[in-house]
Short mmCIF file of C-alpha atoms in Angstrom, two decimals:
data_model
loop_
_atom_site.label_atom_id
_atom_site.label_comp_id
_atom_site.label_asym_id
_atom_site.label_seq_id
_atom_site.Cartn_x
_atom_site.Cartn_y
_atom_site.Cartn_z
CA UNK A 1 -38.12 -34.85 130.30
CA UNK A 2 -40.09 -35.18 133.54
CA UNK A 3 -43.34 -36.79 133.62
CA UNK A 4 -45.40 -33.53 134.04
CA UNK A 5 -43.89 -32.20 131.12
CA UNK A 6 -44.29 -35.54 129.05
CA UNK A 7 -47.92 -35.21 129.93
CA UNK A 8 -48.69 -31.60 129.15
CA UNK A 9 -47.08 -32.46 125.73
CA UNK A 10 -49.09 -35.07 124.96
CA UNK A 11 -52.50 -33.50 126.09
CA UNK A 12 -51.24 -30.22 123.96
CA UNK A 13 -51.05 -32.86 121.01
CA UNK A 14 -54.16 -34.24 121.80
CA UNK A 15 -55.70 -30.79 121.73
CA UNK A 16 -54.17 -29.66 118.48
CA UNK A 17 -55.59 -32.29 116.75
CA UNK A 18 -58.93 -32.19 118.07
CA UNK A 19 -59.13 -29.04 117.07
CA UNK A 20 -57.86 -29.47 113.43
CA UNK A 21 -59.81 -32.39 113.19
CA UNK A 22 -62.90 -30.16 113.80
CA UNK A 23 -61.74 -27.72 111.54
CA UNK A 24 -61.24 -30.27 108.61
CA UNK A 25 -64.18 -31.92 109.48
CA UNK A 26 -66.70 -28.43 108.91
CA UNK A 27 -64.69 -27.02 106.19
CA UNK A 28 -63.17 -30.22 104.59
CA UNK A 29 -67.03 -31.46 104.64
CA UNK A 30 -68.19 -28.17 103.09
CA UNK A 31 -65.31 -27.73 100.14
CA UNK A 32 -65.39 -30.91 98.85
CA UNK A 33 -69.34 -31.13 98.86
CA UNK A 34 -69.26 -28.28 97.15
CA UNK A 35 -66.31 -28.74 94.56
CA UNK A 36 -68.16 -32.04 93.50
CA UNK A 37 -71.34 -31.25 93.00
CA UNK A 38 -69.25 -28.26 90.63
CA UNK A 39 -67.05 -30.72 89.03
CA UNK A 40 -70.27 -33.56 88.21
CA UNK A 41 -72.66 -30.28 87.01
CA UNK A 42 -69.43 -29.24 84.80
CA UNK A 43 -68.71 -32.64 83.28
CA UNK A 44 -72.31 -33.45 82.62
CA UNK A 45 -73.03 -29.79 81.13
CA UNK A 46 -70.09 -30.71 78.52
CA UNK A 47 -72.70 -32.13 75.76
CA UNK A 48 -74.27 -28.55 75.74
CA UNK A 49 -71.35 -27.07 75.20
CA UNK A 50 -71.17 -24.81 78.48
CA UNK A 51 -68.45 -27.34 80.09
CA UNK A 52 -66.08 -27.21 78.33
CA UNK A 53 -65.37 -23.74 79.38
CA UNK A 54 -65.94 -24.10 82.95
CA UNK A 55 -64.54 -27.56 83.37
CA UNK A 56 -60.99 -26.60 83.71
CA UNK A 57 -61.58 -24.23 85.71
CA UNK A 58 -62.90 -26.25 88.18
CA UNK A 59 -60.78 -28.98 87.96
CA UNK A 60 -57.76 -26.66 88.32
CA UNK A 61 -59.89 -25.80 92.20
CA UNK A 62 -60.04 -29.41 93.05
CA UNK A 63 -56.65 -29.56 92.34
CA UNK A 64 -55.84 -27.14 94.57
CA UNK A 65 -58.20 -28.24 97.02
CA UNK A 66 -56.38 -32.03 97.07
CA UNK A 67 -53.33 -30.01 97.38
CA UNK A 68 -53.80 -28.08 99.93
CA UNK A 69 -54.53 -31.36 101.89
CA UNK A 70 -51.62 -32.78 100.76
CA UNK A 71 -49.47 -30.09 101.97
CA UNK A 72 -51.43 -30.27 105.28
CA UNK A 73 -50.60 -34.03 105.55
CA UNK A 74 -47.11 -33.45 105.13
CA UNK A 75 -46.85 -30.39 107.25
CA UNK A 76 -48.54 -32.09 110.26
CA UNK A 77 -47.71 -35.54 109.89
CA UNK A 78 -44.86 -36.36 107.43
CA UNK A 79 -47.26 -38.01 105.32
CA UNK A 80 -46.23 -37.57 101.45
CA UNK A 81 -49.16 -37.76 98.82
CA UNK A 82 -47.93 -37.21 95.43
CA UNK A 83 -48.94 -34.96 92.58
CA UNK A 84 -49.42 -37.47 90.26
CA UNK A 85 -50.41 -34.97 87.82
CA UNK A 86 -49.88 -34.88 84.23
CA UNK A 87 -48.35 -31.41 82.53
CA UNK A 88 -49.86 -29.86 79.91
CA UNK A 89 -47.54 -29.37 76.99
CA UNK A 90 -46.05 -26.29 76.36
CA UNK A 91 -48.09 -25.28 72.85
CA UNK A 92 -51.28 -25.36 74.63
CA UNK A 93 -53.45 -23.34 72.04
CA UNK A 94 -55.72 -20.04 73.62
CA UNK A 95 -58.94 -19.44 73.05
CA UNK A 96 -62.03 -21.83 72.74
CA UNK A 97 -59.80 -24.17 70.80
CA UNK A 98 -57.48 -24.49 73.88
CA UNK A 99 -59.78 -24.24 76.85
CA UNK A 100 -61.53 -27.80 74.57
CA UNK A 101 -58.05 -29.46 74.26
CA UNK A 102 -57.65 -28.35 78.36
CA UNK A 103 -60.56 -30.43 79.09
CA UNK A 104 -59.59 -33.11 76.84
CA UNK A 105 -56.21 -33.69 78.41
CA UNK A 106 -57.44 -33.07 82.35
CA UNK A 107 -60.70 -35.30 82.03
CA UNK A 108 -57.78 -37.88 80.52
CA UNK A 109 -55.87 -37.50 83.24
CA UNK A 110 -56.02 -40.76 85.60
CA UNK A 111 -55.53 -38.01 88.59
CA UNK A 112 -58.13 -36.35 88.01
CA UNK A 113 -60.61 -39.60 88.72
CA UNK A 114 -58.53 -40.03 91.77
CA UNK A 115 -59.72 -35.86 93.29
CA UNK A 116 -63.46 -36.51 92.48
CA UNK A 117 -63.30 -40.08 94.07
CA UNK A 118 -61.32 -38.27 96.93
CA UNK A 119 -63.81 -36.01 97.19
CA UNK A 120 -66.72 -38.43 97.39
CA UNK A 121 -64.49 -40.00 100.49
CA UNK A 122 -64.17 -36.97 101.74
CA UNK A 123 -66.91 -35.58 102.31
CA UNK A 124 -67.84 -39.01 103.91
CA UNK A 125 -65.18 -41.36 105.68
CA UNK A 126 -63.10 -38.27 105.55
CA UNK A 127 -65.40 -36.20 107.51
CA UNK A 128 -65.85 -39.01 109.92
CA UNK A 129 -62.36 -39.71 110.37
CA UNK A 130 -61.89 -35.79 110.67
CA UNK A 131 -64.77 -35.52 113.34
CA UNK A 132 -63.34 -38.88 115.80
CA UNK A 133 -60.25 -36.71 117.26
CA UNK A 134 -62.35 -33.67 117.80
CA UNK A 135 -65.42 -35.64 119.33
CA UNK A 136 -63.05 -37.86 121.84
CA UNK A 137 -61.36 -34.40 122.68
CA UNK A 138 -64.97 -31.97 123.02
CA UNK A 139 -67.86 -34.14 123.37
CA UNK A 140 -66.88 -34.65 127.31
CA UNK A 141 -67.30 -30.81 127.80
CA UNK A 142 -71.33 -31.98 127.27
CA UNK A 143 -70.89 -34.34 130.02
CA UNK A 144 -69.13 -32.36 132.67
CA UNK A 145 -72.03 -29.60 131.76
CA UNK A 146 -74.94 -32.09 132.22
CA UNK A 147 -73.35 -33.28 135.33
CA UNK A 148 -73.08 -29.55 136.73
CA UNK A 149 -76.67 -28.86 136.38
CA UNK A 150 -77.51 -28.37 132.60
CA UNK A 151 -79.80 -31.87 132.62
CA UNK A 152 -82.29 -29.30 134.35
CA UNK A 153 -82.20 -27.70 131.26
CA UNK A 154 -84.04 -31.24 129.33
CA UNK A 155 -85.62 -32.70 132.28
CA UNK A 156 -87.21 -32.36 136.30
CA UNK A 157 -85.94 -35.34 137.30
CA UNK A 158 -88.70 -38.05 136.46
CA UNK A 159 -88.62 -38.73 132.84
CA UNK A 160 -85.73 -39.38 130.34
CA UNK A 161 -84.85 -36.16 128.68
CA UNK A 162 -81.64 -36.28 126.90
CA UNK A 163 -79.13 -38.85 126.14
CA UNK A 164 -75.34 -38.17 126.27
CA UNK A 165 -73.77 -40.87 124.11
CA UNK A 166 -75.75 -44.37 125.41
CA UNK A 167 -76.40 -42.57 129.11
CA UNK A 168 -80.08 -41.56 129.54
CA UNK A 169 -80.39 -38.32 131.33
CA UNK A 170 -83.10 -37.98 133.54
CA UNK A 171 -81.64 -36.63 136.98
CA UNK A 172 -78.75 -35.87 138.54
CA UNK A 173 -77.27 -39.54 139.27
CA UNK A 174 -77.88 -40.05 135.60
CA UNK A 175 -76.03 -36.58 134.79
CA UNK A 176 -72.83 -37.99 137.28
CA UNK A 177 -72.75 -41.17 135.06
CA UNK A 178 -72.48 -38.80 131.78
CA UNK A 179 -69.72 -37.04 133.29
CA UNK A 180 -68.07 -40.77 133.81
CA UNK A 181 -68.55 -41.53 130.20
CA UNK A 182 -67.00 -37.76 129.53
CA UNK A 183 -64.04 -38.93 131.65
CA UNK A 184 -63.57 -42.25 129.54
CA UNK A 185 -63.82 -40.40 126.21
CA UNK A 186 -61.63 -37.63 127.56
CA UNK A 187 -58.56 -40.60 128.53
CA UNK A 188 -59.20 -42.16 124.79
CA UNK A 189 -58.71 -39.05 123.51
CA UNK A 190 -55.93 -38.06 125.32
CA UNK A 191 -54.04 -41.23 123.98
CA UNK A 192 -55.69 -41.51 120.27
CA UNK A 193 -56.49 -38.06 118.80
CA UNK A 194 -53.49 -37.58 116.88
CA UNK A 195 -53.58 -40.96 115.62
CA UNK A 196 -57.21 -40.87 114.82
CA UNK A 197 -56.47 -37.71 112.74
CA UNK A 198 -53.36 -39.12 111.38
CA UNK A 199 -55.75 -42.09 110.14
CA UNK A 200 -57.96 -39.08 107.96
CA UNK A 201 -54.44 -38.55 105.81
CA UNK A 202 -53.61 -41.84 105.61
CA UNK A 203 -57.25 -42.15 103.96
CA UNK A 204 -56.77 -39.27 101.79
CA UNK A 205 -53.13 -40.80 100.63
CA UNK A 206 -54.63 -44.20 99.83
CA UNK A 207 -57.18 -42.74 97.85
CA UNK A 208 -55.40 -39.69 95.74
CA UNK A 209 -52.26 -42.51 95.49
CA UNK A 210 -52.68 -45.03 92.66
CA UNK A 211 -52.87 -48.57 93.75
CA UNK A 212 -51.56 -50.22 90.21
CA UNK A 213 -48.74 -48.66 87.91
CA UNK A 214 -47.42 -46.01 90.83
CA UNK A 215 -43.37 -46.50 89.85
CA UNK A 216 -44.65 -46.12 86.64
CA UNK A 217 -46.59 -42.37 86.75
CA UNK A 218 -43.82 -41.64 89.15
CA UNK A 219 -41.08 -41.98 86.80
CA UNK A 220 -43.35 -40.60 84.44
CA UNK A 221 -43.86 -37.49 86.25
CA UNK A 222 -39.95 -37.73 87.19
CA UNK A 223 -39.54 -38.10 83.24
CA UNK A 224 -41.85 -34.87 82.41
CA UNK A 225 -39.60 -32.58 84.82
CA UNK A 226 -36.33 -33.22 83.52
CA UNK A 227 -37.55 -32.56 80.36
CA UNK A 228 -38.88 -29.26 81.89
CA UNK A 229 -35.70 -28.59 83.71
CA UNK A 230 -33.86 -29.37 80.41
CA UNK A 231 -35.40 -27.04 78.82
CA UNK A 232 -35.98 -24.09 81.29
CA UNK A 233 -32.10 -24.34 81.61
CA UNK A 234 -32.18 -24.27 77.30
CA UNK A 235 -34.41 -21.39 77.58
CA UNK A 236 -32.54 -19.71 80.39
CA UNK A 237 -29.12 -20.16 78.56
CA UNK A 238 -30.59 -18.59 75.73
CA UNK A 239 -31.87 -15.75 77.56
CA UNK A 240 -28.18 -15.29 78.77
CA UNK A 241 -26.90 -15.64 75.68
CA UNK A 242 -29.30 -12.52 73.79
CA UNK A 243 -28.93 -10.43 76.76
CA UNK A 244 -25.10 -10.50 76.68
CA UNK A 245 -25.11 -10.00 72.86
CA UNK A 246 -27.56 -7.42 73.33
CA UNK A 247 -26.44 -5.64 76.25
CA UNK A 248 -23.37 -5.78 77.48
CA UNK A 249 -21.09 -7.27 74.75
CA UNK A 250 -22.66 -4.62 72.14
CA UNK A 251 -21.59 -1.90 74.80
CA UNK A 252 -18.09 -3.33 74.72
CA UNK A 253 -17.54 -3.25 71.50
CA UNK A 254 -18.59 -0.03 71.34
CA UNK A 255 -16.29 0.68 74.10
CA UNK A 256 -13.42 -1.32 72.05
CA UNK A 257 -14.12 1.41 68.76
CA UNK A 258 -14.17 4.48 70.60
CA UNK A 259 -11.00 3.21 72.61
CA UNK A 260 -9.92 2.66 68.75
CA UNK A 261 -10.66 6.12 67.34
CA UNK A 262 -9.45 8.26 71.13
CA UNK A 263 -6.40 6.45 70.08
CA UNK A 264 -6.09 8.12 66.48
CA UNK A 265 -6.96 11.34 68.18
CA UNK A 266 -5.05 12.06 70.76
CA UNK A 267 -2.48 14.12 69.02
CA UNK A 268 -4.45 15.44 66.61
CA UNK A 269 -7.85 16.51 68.43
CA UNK A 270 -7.18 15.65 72.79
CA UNK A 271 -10.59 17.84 73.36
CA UNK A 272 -12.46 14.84 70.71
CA UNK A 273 -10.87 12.69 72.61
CA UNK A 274 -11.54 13.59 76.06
CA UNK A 275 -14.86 13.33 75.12
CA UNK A 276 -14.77 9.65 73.52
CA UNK A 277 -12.93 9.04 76.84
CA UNK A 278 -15.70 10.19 79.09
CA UNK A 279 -18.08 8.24 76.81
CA UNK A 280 -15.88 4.82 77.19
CA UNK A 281 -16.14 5.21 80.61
CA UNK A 282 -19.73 5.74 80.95
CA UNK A 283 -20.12 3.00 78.65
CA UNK A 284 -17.62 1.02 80.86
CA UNK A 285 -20.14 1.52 83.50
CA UNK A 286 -22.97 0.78 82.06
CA UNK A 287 -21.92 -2.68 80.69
CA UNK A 288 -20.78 -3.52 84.30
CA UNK A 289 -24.35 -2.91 85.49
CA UNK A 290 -25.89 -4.82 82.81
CA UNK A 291 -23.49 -7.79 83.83
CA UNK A 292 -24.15 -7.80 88.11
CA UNK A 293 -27.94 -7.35 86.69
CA UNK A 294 -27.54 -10.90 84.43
CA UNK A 295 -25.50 -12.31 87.34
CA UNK A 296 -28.17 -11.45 89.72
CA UNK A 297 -30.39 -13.11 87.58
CA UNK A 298 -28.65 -16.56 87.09
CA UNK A 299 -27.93 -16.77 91.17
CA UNK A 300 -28.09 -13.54 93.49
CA UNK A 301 -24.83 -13.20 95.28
CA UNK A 302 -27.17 -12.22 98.65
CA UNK A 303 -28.66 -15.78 97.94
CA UNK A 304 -25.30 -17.49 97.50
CA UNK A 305 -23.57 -15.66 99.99
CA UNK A 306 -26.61 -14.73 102.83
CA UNK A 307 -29.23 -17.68 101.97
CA UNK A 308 -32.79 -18.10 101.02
CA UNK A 309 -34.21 -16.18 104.12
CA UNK A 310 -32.20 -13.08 103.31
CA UNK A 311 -32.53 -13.11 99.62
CA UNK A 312 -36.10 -13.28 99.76
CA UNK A 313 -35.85 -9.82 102.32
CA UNK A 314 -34.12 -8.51 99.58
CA UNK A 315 -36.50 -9.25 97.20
CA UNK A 316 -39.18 -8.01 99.38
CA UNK A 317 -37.40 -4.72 99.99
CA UNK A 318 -37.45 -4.10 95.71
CA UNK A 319 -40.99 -4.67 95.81
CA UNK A 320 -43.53 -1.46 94.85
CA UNK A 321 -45.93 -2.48 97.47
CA UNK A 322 -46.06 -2.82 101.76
CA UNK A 323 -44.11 -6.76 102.06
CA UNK A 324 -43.83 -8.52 105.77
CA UNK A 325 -41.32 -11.27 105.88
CA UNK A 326 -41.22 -13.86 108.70
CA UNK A 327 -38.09 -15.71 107.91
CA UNK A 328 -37.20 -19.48 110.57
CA UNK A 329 -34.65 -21.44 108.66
CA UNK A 330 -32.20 -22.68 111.51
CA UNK A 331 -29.53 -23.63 108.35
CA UNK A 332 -29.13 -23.69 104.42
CA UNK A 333 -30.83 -25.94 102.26
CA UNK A 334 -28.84 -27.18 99.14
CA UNK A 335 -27.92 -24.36 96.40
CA UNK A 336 -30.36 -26.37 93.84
CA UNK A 337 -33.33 -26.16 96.26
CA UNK A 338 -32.40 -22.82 97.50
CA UNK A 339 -32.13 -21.37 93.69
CA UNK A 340 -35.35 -23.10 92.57
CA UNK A 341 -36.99 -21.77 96.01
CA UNK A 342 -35.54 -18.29 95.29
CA UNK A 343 -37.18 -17.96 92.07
CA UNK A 344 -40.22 -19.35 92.72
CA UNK A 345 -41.08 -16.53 95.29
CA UNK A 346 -39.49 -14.38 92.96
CA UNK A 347 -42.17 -15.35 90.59
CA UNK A 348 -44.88 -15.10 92.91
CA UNK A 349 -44.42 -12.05 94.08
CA UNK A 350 -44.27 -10.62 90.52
CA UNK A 351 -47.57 -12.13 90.03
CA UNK A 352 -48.84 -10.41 93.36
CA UNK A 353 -47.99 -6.98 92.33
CA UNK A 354 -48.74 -6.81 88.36
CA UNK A 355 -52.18 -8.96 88.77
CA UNK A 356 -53.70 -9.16 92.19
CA UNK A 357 -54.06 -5.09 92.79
CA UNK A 358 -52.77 -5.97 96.41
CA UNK A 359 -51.40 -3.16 98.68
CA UNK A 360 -49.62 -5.75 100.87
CA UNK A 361 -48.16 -8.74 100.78
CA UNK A 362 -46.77 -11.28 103.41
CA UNK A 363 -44.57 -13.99 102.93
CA UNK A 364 -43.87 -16.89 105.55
CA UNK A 365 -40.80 -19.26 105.27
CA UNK A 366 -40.02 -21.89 107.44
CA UNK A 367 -38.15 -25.18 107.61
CA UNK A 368 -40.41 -27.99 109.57
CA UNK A 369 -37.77 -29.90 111.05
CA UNK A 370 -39.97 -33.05 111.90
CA UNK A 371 -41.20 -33.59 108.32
CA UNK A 372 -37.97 -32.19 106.36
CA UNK A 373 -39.96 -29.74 104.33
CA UNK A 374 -39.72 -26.41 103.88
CA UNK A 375 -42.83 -24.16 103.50
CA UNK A 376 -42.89 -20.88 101.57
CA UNK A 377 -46.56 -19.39 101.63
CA UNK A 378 -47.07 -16.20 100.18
CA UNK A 379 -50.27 -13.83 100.86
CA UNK A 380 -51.63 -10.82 99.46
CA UNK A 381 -54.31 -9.04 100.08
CA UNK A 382 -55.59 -8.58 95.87
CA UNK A 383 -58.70 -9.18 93.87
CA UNK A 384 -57.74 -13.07 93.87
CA UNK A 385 -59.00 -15.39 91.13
CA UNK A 386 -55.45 -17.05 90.66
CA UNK A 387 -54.98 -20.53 89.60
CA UNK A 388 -52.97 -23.32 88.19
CA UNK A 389 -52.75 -23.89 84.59
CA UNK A 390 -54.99 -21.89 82.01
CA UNK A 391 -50.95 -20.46 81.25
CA UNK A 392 -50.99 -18.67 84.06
CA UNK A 393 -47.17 -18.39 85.98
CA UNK A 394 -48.38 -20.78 88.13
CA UNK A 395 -47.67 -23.63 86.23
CA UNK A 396 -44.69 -22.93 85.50
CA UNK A 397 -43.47 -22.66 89.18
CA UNK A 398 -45.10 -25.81 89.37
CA UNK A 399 -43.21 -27.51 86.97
CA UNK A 400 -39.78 -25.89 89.16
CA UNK A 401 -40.88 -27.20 91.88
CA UNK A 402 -41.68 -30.75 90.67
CA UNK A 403 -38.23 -31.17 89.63
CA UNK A 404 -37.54 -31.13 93.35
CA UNK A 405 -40.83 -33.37 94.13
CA UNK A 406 -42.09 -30.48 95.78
CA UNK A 407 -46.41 -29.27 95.91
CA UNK A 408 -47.57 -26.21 94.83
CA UNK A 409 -51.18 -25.20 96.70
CA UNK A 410 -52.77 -22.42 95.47
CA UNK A 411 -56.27 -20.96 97.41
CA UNK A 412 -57.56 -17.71 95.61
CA UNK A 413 -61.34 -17.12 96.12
CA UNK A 414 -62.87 -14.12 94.15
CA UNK A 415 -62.17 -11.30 95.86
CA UNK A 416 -59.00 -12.60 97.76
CA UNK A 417 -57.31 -13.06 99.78
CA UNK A 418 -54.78 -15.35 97.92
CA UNK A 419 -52.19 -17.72 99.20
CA UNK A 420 -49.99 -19.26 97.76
CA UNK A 421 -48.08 -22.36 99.35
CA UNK A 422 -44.64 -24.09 97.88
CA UNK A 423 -43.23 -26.73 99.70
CA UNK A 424 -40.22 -28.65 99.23
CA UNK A 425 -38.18 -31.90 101.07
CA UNK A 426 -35.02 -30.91 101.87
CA UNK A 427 -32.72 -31.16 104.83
CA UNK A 428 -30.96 -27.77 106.29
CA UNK A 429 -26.81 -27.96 107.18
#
C-alpha cells in the first residue's frame, strides 16, 4: 500500500467516525434522556399502581436501546458487550397478574440497574465522548470560515467579537490564527477520531458489563440457554414426532390397508381395485409431501445444500408480501449457526407479515469480516410497536440466538418502521 493510499484510508476513518460520533452524540443524547426520565417516572408511578403496567414496557425499550449500542460496538469496533440478561421463565402468567410478576422479575434483574446507570452515563460522559471525534473532525470548518471572511460577520475589526476555541476574533490576523488552531485540531483528529470514538464503547462496555461475579452471570446465562436449547430440541422432537403420527405415518397405513384389501380384490372385483389403486397412489403422494414438508422443517435442503444467503431468498420468494434481499456472505458459517440463523429470519419474517400490516419487507445479511459477526437486519415497513418479551416471538429468537452468544436489537417506534437486528460470532469457510 503506497503512502497516498495509506493516508486517504486513514482520513476516510477519521471521517467516518466523526461523523458517527456526531450522530451518537445528538441521538444517543436524545434516546437515553428520554428513555430515563420514562423508566424513573415508571418505577416511581409503581405505588399508584399505573407502573406496573407500563414498566415493562419500557424496560423492554431500554433494552433495546443498550442493544442496539451493543450491536453498534461490535459492528464498528469488535467490541463485545454482553446481554447479561436474565430469561423469563416459560409459564409467565397473562394478564395483570403477569405484566406484576414481569416487573417483579425485570426490576430484580441486576441488568437492568446496569441500562438506567448506562443511561445516566450516557447521556453525559457518553455524549461527550461521542461529541470529541466529531468536534476534532468539524469544528476546524469554523476556523477556515472565520479566516475567509466570516469574522466580518461578529466584528469591524476593533473589538473582540467571537472566540473560536481560546482565539479571540477581532480582525483578520486574529481570524488567520483560528484557522491555525483549525489546522491543529484537524491533524489530532486525523490521528485520534476513531480512537476517541472507540473510547465512547469502551465506556458503554464498562458500564453495561458487571465488575464483580461476571464468570458467574455468564455461565449463568450460558446455563439458562442450554436449558432452552434442551428443550426447544424436546419440543421440536415432539413436534416431529405428532406430525409423523399424524400425517404421514397415518397416510401409510392407510396406504398399507388399501394395498391389503386391492389385494383380496383383484380377481374378484379389478374395477374396485383399480380404484383402491389410484387411491394408494394418491395417498403415496401425499405422504411424500407431508415428509419433504417435515424435512424442510428440521433443515431445508436449499440451506444445507445452497447456504444461509440462498435459503433466506427462498424464504423471501414464499413470502405474501414485496421482500428485497441483499445477500454478502463471502463463505458458510457452521451448520449450527447457519440453522439457528435460518430460523430466526424465518421467524421474523412470519412476524412481519401476520402482525406489522407491512407491504414490504427488506432483509440485509452480511458477514463483517473484521469483527467475525454476522448481521441479519430485517425491515418492514408495518404499524411497528414490536418488542422483546411481553411473549411476543421475539423472545424466543432471543433465547436461539443466545445459545450462540449472539444479540438480538429490536427498534419499532409506533407507527414503524421496524428493524430488527440478529447478530452472531462466527467465522465463514
Amino acid at each position: 500500500m503506497d503512502a497516498s493510499s495509506a493516508f486517504g484510508g486513514r482520513a476516510r476513518r477519521a471521517l467516518v467516525a466523526g461523523a458517527r460520533g456526531l450522530a451518537l452524540a445528538v441521538v444517543g443524547f436524545a434516546g437515553s434522556l428520554t428513555l430515563f426520565v420514562l423508566s424513573v417516572l415508571s418505577i416511581v408511578f409503581i405505588v399508584l399502581g399505573v407502573g406496573v403496567l407500563t414498566t415493562p414496557a419500557v424496560l423492554c425499550l431500554v433494552r433495546s436501546w443498550a442493544n442496539r449500542r451493543r450491536v453498534l460496538a461490535a459492528e464498528w469496533y469488535g467490541i463485545r458487550v454482553p446481554a447479561l440478561y436474565r430469561p423469563f421463565p416459560a409459564d409467565v402468567r397473562t394478564g395483570l397478574v403477569g405484566q406484576a410478576e414481569r416487573c417483579r422479575l425485570m426490576l430484580g434483574d441486576p441488568a437492568t440497574w446496569r441500562d438506567l446507570l448506562w443511561l445516566l452515563v450516557d447521556m453525559t460522559a457518553g455524549f461527550v465522548t461521542a461529541l470529541l471525534p466529531a468536534a476534532v473532525i468539524f469544528y476546524p470548518l469554523e476556523g477556515y470560515a472565520l479566516a475567509a471572511g466570516l469574522w466580518r460577520v461578529f466584528t469591524d475589526g476593533t473589538y473582540v467579537g467571537w472566540w473560536y476555541g481560546f482565539v479571540p476574533i477581532s480582525g483578520q490576523g486574529s481570524a488567520f490564527g483560528a484557522a491555525g488552531l483549525a489546522n491543529a485540531l484537524l491533524v489530532a483528529g486525523y490521528f485520534t477520531a476513531p480512537v476517541l470514538l472507540r473510547a465512547h464503547f469502551q465506556l458503554a462496555r464498562a458500564v453495561l458489563t458487571p465488575d464483580e461475579g461476571e464468570l458467574a452471570a455468564r455461565v449463568e446465562v450460558l446455563t439458562q440457554t442450554r436449558r432452552d436449547a434442551v428443550d426447544t430440541s424436546a419440543a421440536e422432537l415432539r413436534r416431529i414426532e405428532r406430525d409423523l403420527h399424524d400425517g404421514a405415518q397415518a397416510r401409510l397405513v392407510a396406504m398399507g390397508m388399501d394395498l391389503g384389501t386391492i389385494e383380496a380384490l383383484i380377481e374378484k372385483n379389478p374395477r374396485k381395485a383399480k380404484e383402491l389403486l389410484a387411491q394408494a397412489r394418491r395417498s403415496s403422494a401425499d405422504a411424500l409431501t407431508e415428509l419433504r414438508d417435515l424435512v424442510r422443517g428440521i433443515h431445508p435442503p436449499v440451506l444445507a445444500e445452497r447456504g444461509l444467503g440462498d435459503a433466506v431468498k427462498a424464504l423471501a420468494l414464499r413470502l405474501p408480501v414485496a421482500t428485497d434481499v441483499d445477500v454478502d456472505l463471502p463463505g458458510r458459517a457452521e451448520a449450527p449457526v447457519e440453522s439457528a440463523a435460518y430460523f430466526a429470519v424465518s421467524e421474523v419474517l412470519t412476524n412481519a407479515v401476520k402482525h406489522s400490516g407491512a407491504d414490504r419487507v427488506w432483509v440485509d445479511v452480511h458477514h463483517t469480516g473484521e469483527t467475525g459477526m454476522l448481521r441479519i437486519s430485517v425491515t418492514d415497513n408495518g404499524k411497528g410497536g414490536a418488542s422483546v418479551g411481553a411473549g411476543s416471538g421475539l423472545s424466543g429468537i432471543e433465547r436461539r440466538l443466545g445459545t450462540f452468544d449472539g444479540v438480538l436489537a429490536v427498534s419499532s417506534p409506533a407507527g414503524g418502521p421496524t428493524m430488527v437486528t440478529m447478530e452472531l460470532p462466527c467465522a465463514l469457510s
